[in-house]
mmCIF file of C-alpha atoms and ligand atoms in Angstrom:
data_model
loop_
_atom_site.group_PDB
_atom_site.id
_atom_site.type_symbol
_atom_site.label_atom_id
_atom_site.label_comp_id
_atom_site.label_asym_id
_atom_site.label_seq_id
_atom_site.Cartn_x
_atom_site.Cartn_y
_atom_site.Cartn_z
ATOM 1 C CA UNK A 187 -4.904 12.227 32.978
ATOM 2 C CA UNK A 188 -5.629 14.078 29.781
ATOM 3 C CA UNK A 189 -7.146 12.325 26.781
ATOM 4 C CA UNK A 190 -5.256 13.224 23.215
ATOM 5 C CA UNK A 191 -7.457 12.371 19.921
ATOM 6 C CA UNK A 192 -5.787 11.152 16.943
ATOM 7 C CA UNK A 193 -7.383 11.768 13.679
ATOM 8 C CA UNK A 194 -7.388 9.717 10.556
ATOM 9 C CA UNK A 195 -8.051 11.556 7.222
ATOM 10 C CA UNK A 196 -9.222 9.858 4.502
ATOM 11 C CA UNK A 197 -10.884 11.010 0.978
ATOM 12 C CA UNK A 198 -13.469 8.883 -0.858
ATOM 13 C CA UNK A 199 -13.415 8.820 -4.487
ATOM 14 C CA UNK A 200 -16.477 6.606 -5.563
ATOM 15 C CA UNK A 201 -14.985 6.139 -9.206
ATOM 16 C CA UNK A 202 -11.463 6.225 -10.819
ATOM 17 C CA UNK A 203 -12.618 8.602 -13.461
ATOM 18 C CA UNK A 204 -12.271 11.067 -10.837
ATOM 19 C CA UNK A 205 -8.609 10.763 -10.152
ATOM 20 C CA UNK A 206 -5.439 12.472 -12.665
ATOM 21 C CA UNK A 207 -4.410 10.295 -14.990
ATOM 22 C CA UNK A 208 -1.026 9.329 -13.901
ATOM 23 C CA UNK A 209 -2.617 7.920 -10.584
ATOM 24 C CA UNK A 210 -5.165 6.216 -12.593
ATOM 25 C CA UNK A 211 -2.316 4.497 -14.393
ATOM 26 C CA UNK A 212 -1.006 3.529 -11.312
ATOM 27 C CA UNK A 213 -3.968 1.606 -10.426
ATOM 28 C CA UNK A 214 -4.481 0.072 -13.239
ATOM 29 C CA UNK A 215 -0.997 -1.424 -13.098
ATOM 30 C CA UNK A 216 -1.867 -2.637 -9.652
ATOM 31 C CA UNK A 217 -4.543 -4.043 -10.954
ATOM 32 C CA UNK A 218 -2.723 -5.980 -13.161
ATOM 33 C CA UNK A 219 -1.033 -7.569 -10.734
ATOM 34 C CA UNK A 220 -3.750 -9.283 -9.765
ATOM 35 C CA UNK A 221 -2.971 -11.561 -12.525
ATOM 36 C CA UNK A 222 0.241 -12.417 -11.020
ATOM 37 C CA UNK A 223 -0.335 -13.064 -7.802
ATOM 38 C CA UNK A 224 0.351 -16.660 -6.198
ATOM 39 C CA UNK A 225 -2.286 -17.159 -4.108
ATOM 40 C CA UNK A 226 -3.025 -20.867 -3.649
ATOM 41 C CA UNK A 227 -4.220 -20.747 -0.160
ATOM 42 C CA UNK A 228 -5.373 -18.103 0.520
ATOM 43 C CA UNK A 229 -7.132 -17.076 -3.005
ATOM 44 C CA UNK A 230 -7.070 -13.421 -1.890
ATOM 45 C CA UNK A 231 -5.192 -11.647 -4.673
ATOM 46 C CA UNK A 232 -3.703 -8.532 -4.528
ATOM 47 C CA UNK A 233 -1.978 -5.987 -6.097
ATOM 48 C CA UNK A 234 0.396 -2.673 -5.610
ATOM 49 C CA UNK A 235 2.111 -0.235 -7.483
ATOM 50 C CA UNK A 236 4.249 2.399 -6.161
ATOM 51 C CA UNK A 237 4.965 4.892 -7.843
ATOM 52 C CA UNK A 238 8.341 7.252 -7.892
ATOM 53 C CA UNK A 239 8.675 11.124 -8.320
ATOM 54 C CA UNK A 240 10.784 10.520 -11.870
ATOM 55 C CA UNK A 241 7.877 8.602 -12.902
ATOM 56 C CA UNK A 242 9.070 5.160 -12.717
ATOM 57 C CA UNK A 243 6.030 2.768 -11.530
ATOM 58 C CA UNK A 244 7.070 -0.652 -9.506
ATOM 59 C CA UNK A 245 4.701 -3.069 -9.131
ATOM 60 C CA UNK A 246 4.036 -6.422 -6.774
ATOM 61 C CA UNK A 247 1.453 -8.918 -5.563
ATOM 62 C CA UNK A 248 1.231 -11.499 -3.200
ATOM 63 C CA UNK A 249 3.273 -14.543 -3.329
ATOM 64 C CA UNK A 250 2.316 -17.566 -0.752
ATOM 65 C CA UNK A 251 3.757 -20.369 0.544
ATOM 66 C CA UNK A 252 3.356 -24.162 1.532
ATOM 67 C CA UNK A 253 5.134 -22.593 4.714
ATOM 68 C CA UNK A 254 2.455 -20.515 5.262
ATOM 69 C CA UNK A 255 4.893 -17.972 7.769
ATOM 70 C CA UNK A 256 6.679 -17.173 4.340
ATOM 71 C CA UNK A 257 3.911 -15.723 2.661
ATOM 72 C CA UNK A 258 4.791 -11.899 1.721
ATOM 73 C CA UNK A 259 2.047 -9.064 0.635
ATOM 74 C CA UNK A 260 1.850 -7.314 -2.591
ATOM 75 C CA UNK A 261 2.846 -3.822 -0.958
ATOM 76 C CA UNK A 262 6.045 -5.353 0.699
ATOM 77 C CA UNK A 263 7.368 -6.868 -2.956
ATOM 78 C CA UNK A 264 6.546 -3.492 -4.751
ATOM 79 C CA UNK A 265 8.191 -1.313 -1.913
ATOM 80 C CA UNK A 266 10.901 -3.550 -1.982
ATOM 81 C CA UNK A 267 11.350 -3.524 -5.575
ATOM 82 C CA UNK A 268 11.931 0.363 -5.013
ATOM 83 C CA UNK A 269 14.595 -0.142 -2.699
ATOM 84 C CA UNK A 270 16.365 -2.830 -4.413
ATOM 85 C CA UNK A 271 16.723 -0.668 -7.541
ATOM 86 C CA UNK A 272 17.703 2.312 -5.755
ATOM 87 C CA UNK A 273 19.648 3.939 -3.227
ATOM 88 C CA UNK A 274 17.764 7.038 -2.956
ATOM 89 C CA UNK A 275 13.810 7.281 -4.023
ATOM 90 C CA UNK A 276 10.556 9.248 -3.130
ATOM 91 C CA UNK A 277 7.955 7.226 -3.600
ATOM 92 C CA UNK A 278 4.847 9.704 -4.435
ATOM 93 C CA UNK A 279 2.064 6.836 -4.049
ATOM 94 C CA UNK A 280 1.148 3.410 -3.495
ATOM 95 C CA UNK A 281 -1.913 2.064 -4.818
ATOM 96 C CA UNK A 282 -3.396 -1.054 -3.453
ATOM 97 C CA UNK A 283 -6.249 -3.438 -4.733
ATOM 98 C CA UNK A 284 -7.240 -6.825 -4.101
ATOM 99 C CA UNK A 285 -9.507 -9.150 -5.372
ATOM 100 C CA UNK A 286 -11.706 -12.522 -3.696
ATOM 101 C CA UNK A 287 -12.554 -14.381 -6.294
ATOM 102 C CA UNK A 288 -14.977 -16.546 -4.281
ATOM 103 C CA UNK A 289 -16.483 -13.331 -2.567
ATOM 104 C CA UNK A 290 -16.461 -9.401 -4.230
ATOM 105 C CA UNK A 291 -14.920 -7.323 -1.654
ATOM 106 C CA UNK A 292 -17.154 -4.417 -0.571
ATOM 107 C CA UNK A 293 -14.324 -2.243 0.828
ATOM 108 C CA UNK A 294 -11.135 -1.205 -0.423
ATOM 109 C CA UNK A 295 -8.187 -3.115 0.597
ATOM 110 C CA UNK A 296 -6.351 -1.466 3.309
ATOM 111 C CA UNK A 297 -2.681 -2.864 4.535
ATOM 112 C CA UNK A 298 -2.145 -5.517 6.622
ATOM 113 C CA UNK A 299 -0.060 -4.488 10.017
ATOM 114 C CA UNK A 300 2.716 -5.724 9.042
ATOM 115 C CA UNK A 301 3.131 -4.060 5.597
ATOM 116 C CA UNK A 302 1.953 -0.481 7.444
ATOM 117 C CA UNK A 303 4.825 -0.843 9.192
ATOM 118 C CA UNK A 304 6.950 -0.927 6.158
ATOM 119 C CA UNK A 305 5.656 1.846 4.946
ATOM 120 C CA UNK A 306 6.137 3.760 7.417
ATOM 121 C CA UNK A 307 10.252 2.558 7.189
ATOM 122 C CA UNK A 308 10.231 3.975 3.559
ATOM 123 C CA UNK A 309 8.565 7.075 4.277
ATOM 124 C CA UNK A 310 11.255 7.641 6.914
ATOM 125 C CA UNK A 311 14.016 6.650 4.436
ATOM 126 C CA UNK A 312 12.822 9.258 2.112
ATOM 127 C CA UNK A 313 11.683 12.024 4.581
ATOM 128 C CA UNK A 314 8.453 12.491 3.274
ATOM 129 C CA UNK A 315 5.007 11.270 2.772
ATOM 130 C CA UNK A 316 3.425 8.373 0.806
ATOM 131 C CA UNK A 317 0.081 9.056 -0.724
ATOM 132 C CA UNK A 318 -2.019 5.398 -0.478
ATOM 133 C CA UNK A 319 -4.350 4.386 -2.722
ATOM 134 C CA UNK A 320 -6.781 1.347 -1.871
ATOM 135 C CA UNK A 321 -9.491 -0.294 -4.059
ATOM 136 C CA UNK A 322 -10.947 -3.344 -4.621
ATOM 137 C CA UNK A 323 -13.877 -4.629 -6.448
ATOM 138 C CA UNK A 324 -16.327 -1.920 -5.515
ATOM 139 C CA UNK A 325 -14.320 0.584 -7.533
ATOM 140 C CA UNK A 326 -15.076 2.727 -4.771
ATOM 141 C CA UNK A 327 -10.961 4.328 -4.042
ATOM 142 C CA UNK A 328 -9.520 5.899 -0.456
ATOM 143 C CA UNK A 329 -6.926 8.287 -1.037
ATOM 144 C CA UNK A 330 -4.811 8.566 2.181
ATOM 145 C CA UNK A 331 -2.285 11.480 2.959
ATOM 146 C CA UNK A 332 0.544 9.026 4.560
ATOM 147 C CA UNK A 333 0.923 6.389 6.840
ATOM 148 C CA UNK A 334 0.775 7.804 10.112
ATOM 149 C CA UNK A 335 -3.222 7.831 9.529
ATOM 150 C CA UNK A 336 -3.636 4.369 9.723
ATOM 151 C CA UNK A 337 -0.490 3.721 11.803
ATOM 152 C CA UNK A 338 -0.693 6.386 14.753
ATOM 153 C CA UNK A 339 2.012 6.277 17.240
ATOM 154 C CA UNK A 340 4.039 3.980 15.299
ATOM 155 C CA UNK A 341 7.597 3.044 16.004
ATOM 156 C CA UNK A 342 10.328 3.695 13.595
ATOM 157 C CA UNK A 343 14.067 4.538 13.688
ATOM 158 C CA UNK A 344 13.519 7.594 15.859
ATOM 159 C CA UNK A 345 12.279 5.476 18.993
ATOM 160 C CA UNK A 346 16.022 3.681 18.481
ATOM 161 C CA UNK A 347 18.229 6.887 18.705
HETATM 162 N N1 THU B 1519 -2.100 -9.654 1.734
HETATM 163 C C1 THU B 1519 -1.444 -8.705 1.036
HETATM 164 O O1 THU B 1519 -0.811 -8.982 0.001
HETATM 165 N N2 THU B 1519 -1.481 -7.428 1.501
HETATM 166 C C2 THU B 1519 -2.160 -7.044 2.618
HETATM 167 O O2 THU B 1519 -2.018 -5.916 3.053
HETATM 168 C C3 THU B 1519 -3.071 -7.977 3.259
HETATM 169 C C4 THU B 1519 -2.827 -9.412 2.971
HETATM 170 C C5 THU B 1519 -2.047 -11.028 1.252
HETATM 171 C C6 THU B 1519 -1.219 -11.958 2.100
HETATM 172 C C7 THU B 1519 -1.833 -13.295 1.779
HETATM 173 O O3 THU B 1519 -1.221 -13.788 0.602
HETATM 174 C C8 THU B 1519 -3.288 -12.966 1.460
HETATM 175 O O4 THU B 1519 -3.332 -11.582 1.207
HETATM 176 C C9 THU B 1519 -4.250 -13.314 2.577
HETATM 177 O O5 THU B 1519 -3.854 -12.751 3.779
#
């Protein structure tokens, strides 16, 4: 038996101000979102903009369901967005923000399981790194080099070849 260690790096920004400009744009349009997001059951809003190396920002939020199973997260309608509008993309960064209305979030939001995994499909499809960005009401912002930090041994398209 040998024991391997996996790390997980992460920087902490504690305010926005702190951040280039274009990235702070890209929050802010996440942010946004947050006013479009269809939350009735839930009444966990959230918000995500990914943003593309010519520039081009695409945003999305959550939109639920009486069918609860049908429900889809703000990261999956933004990356989606990106591949519905193109055939070829590198998606630079992904901000990521939600917002409780009946309780301030302490932590940034950080991806559900499910939407990880997506990630992880795009960064394959474009050979390269996405840089995450998660907030929340705390302001507070983790900047995360890719997904494989927060989705270690993950299975993709290689595992099927
Ligand atoms: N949600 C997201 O949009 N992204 C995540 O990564 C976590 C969860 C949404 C799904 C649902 O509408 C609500 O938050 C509560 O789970």
């Amino acid at each position: 038996m040998k024991r391997e260690k996996y790390n997980f790096d992460c920087e902490v920004f504690e305010s926005i101000d702190l951040l280039p400009k274009d990235i702070q744009h890209m929050i802010a349009l996440a942010e946004d979102q947050l006013n479009y997001s269809y939350a009735p059951y839930s009444n966990f809003l959230v918000g995500a903009a990914a943003m593309l190396d010519n520039g081009e920002i695409h945003t999305g939020c959550n939109q639920e369901n009486a069918s609860y199973p049908l429900c889809i997260c703000a990261e999956r309608v933004a990356l989606y967005s990106v591949g519905s509008k193109h055939k070829e993309f590198k998606i630079k960064a992904l901000a990521i923000t939600a917002h409780n209305p009946a309780k301030p979030n302490e932590d940034p939001c950080t991806p559900c399981g499910a939407c990880r995994q997506v990630i992880q499909e795009f960064e394959h499809r474009q050979d390269g790194p996405i840089t995450l960005y998660l907030t929340g009401d705390s302001g507070k912002i983790l900047k995360i080099e890719g997904i494989k930090n927060i989705l270690p041994l993950s299975f993709s398209m290689n595992n099927l070849l």
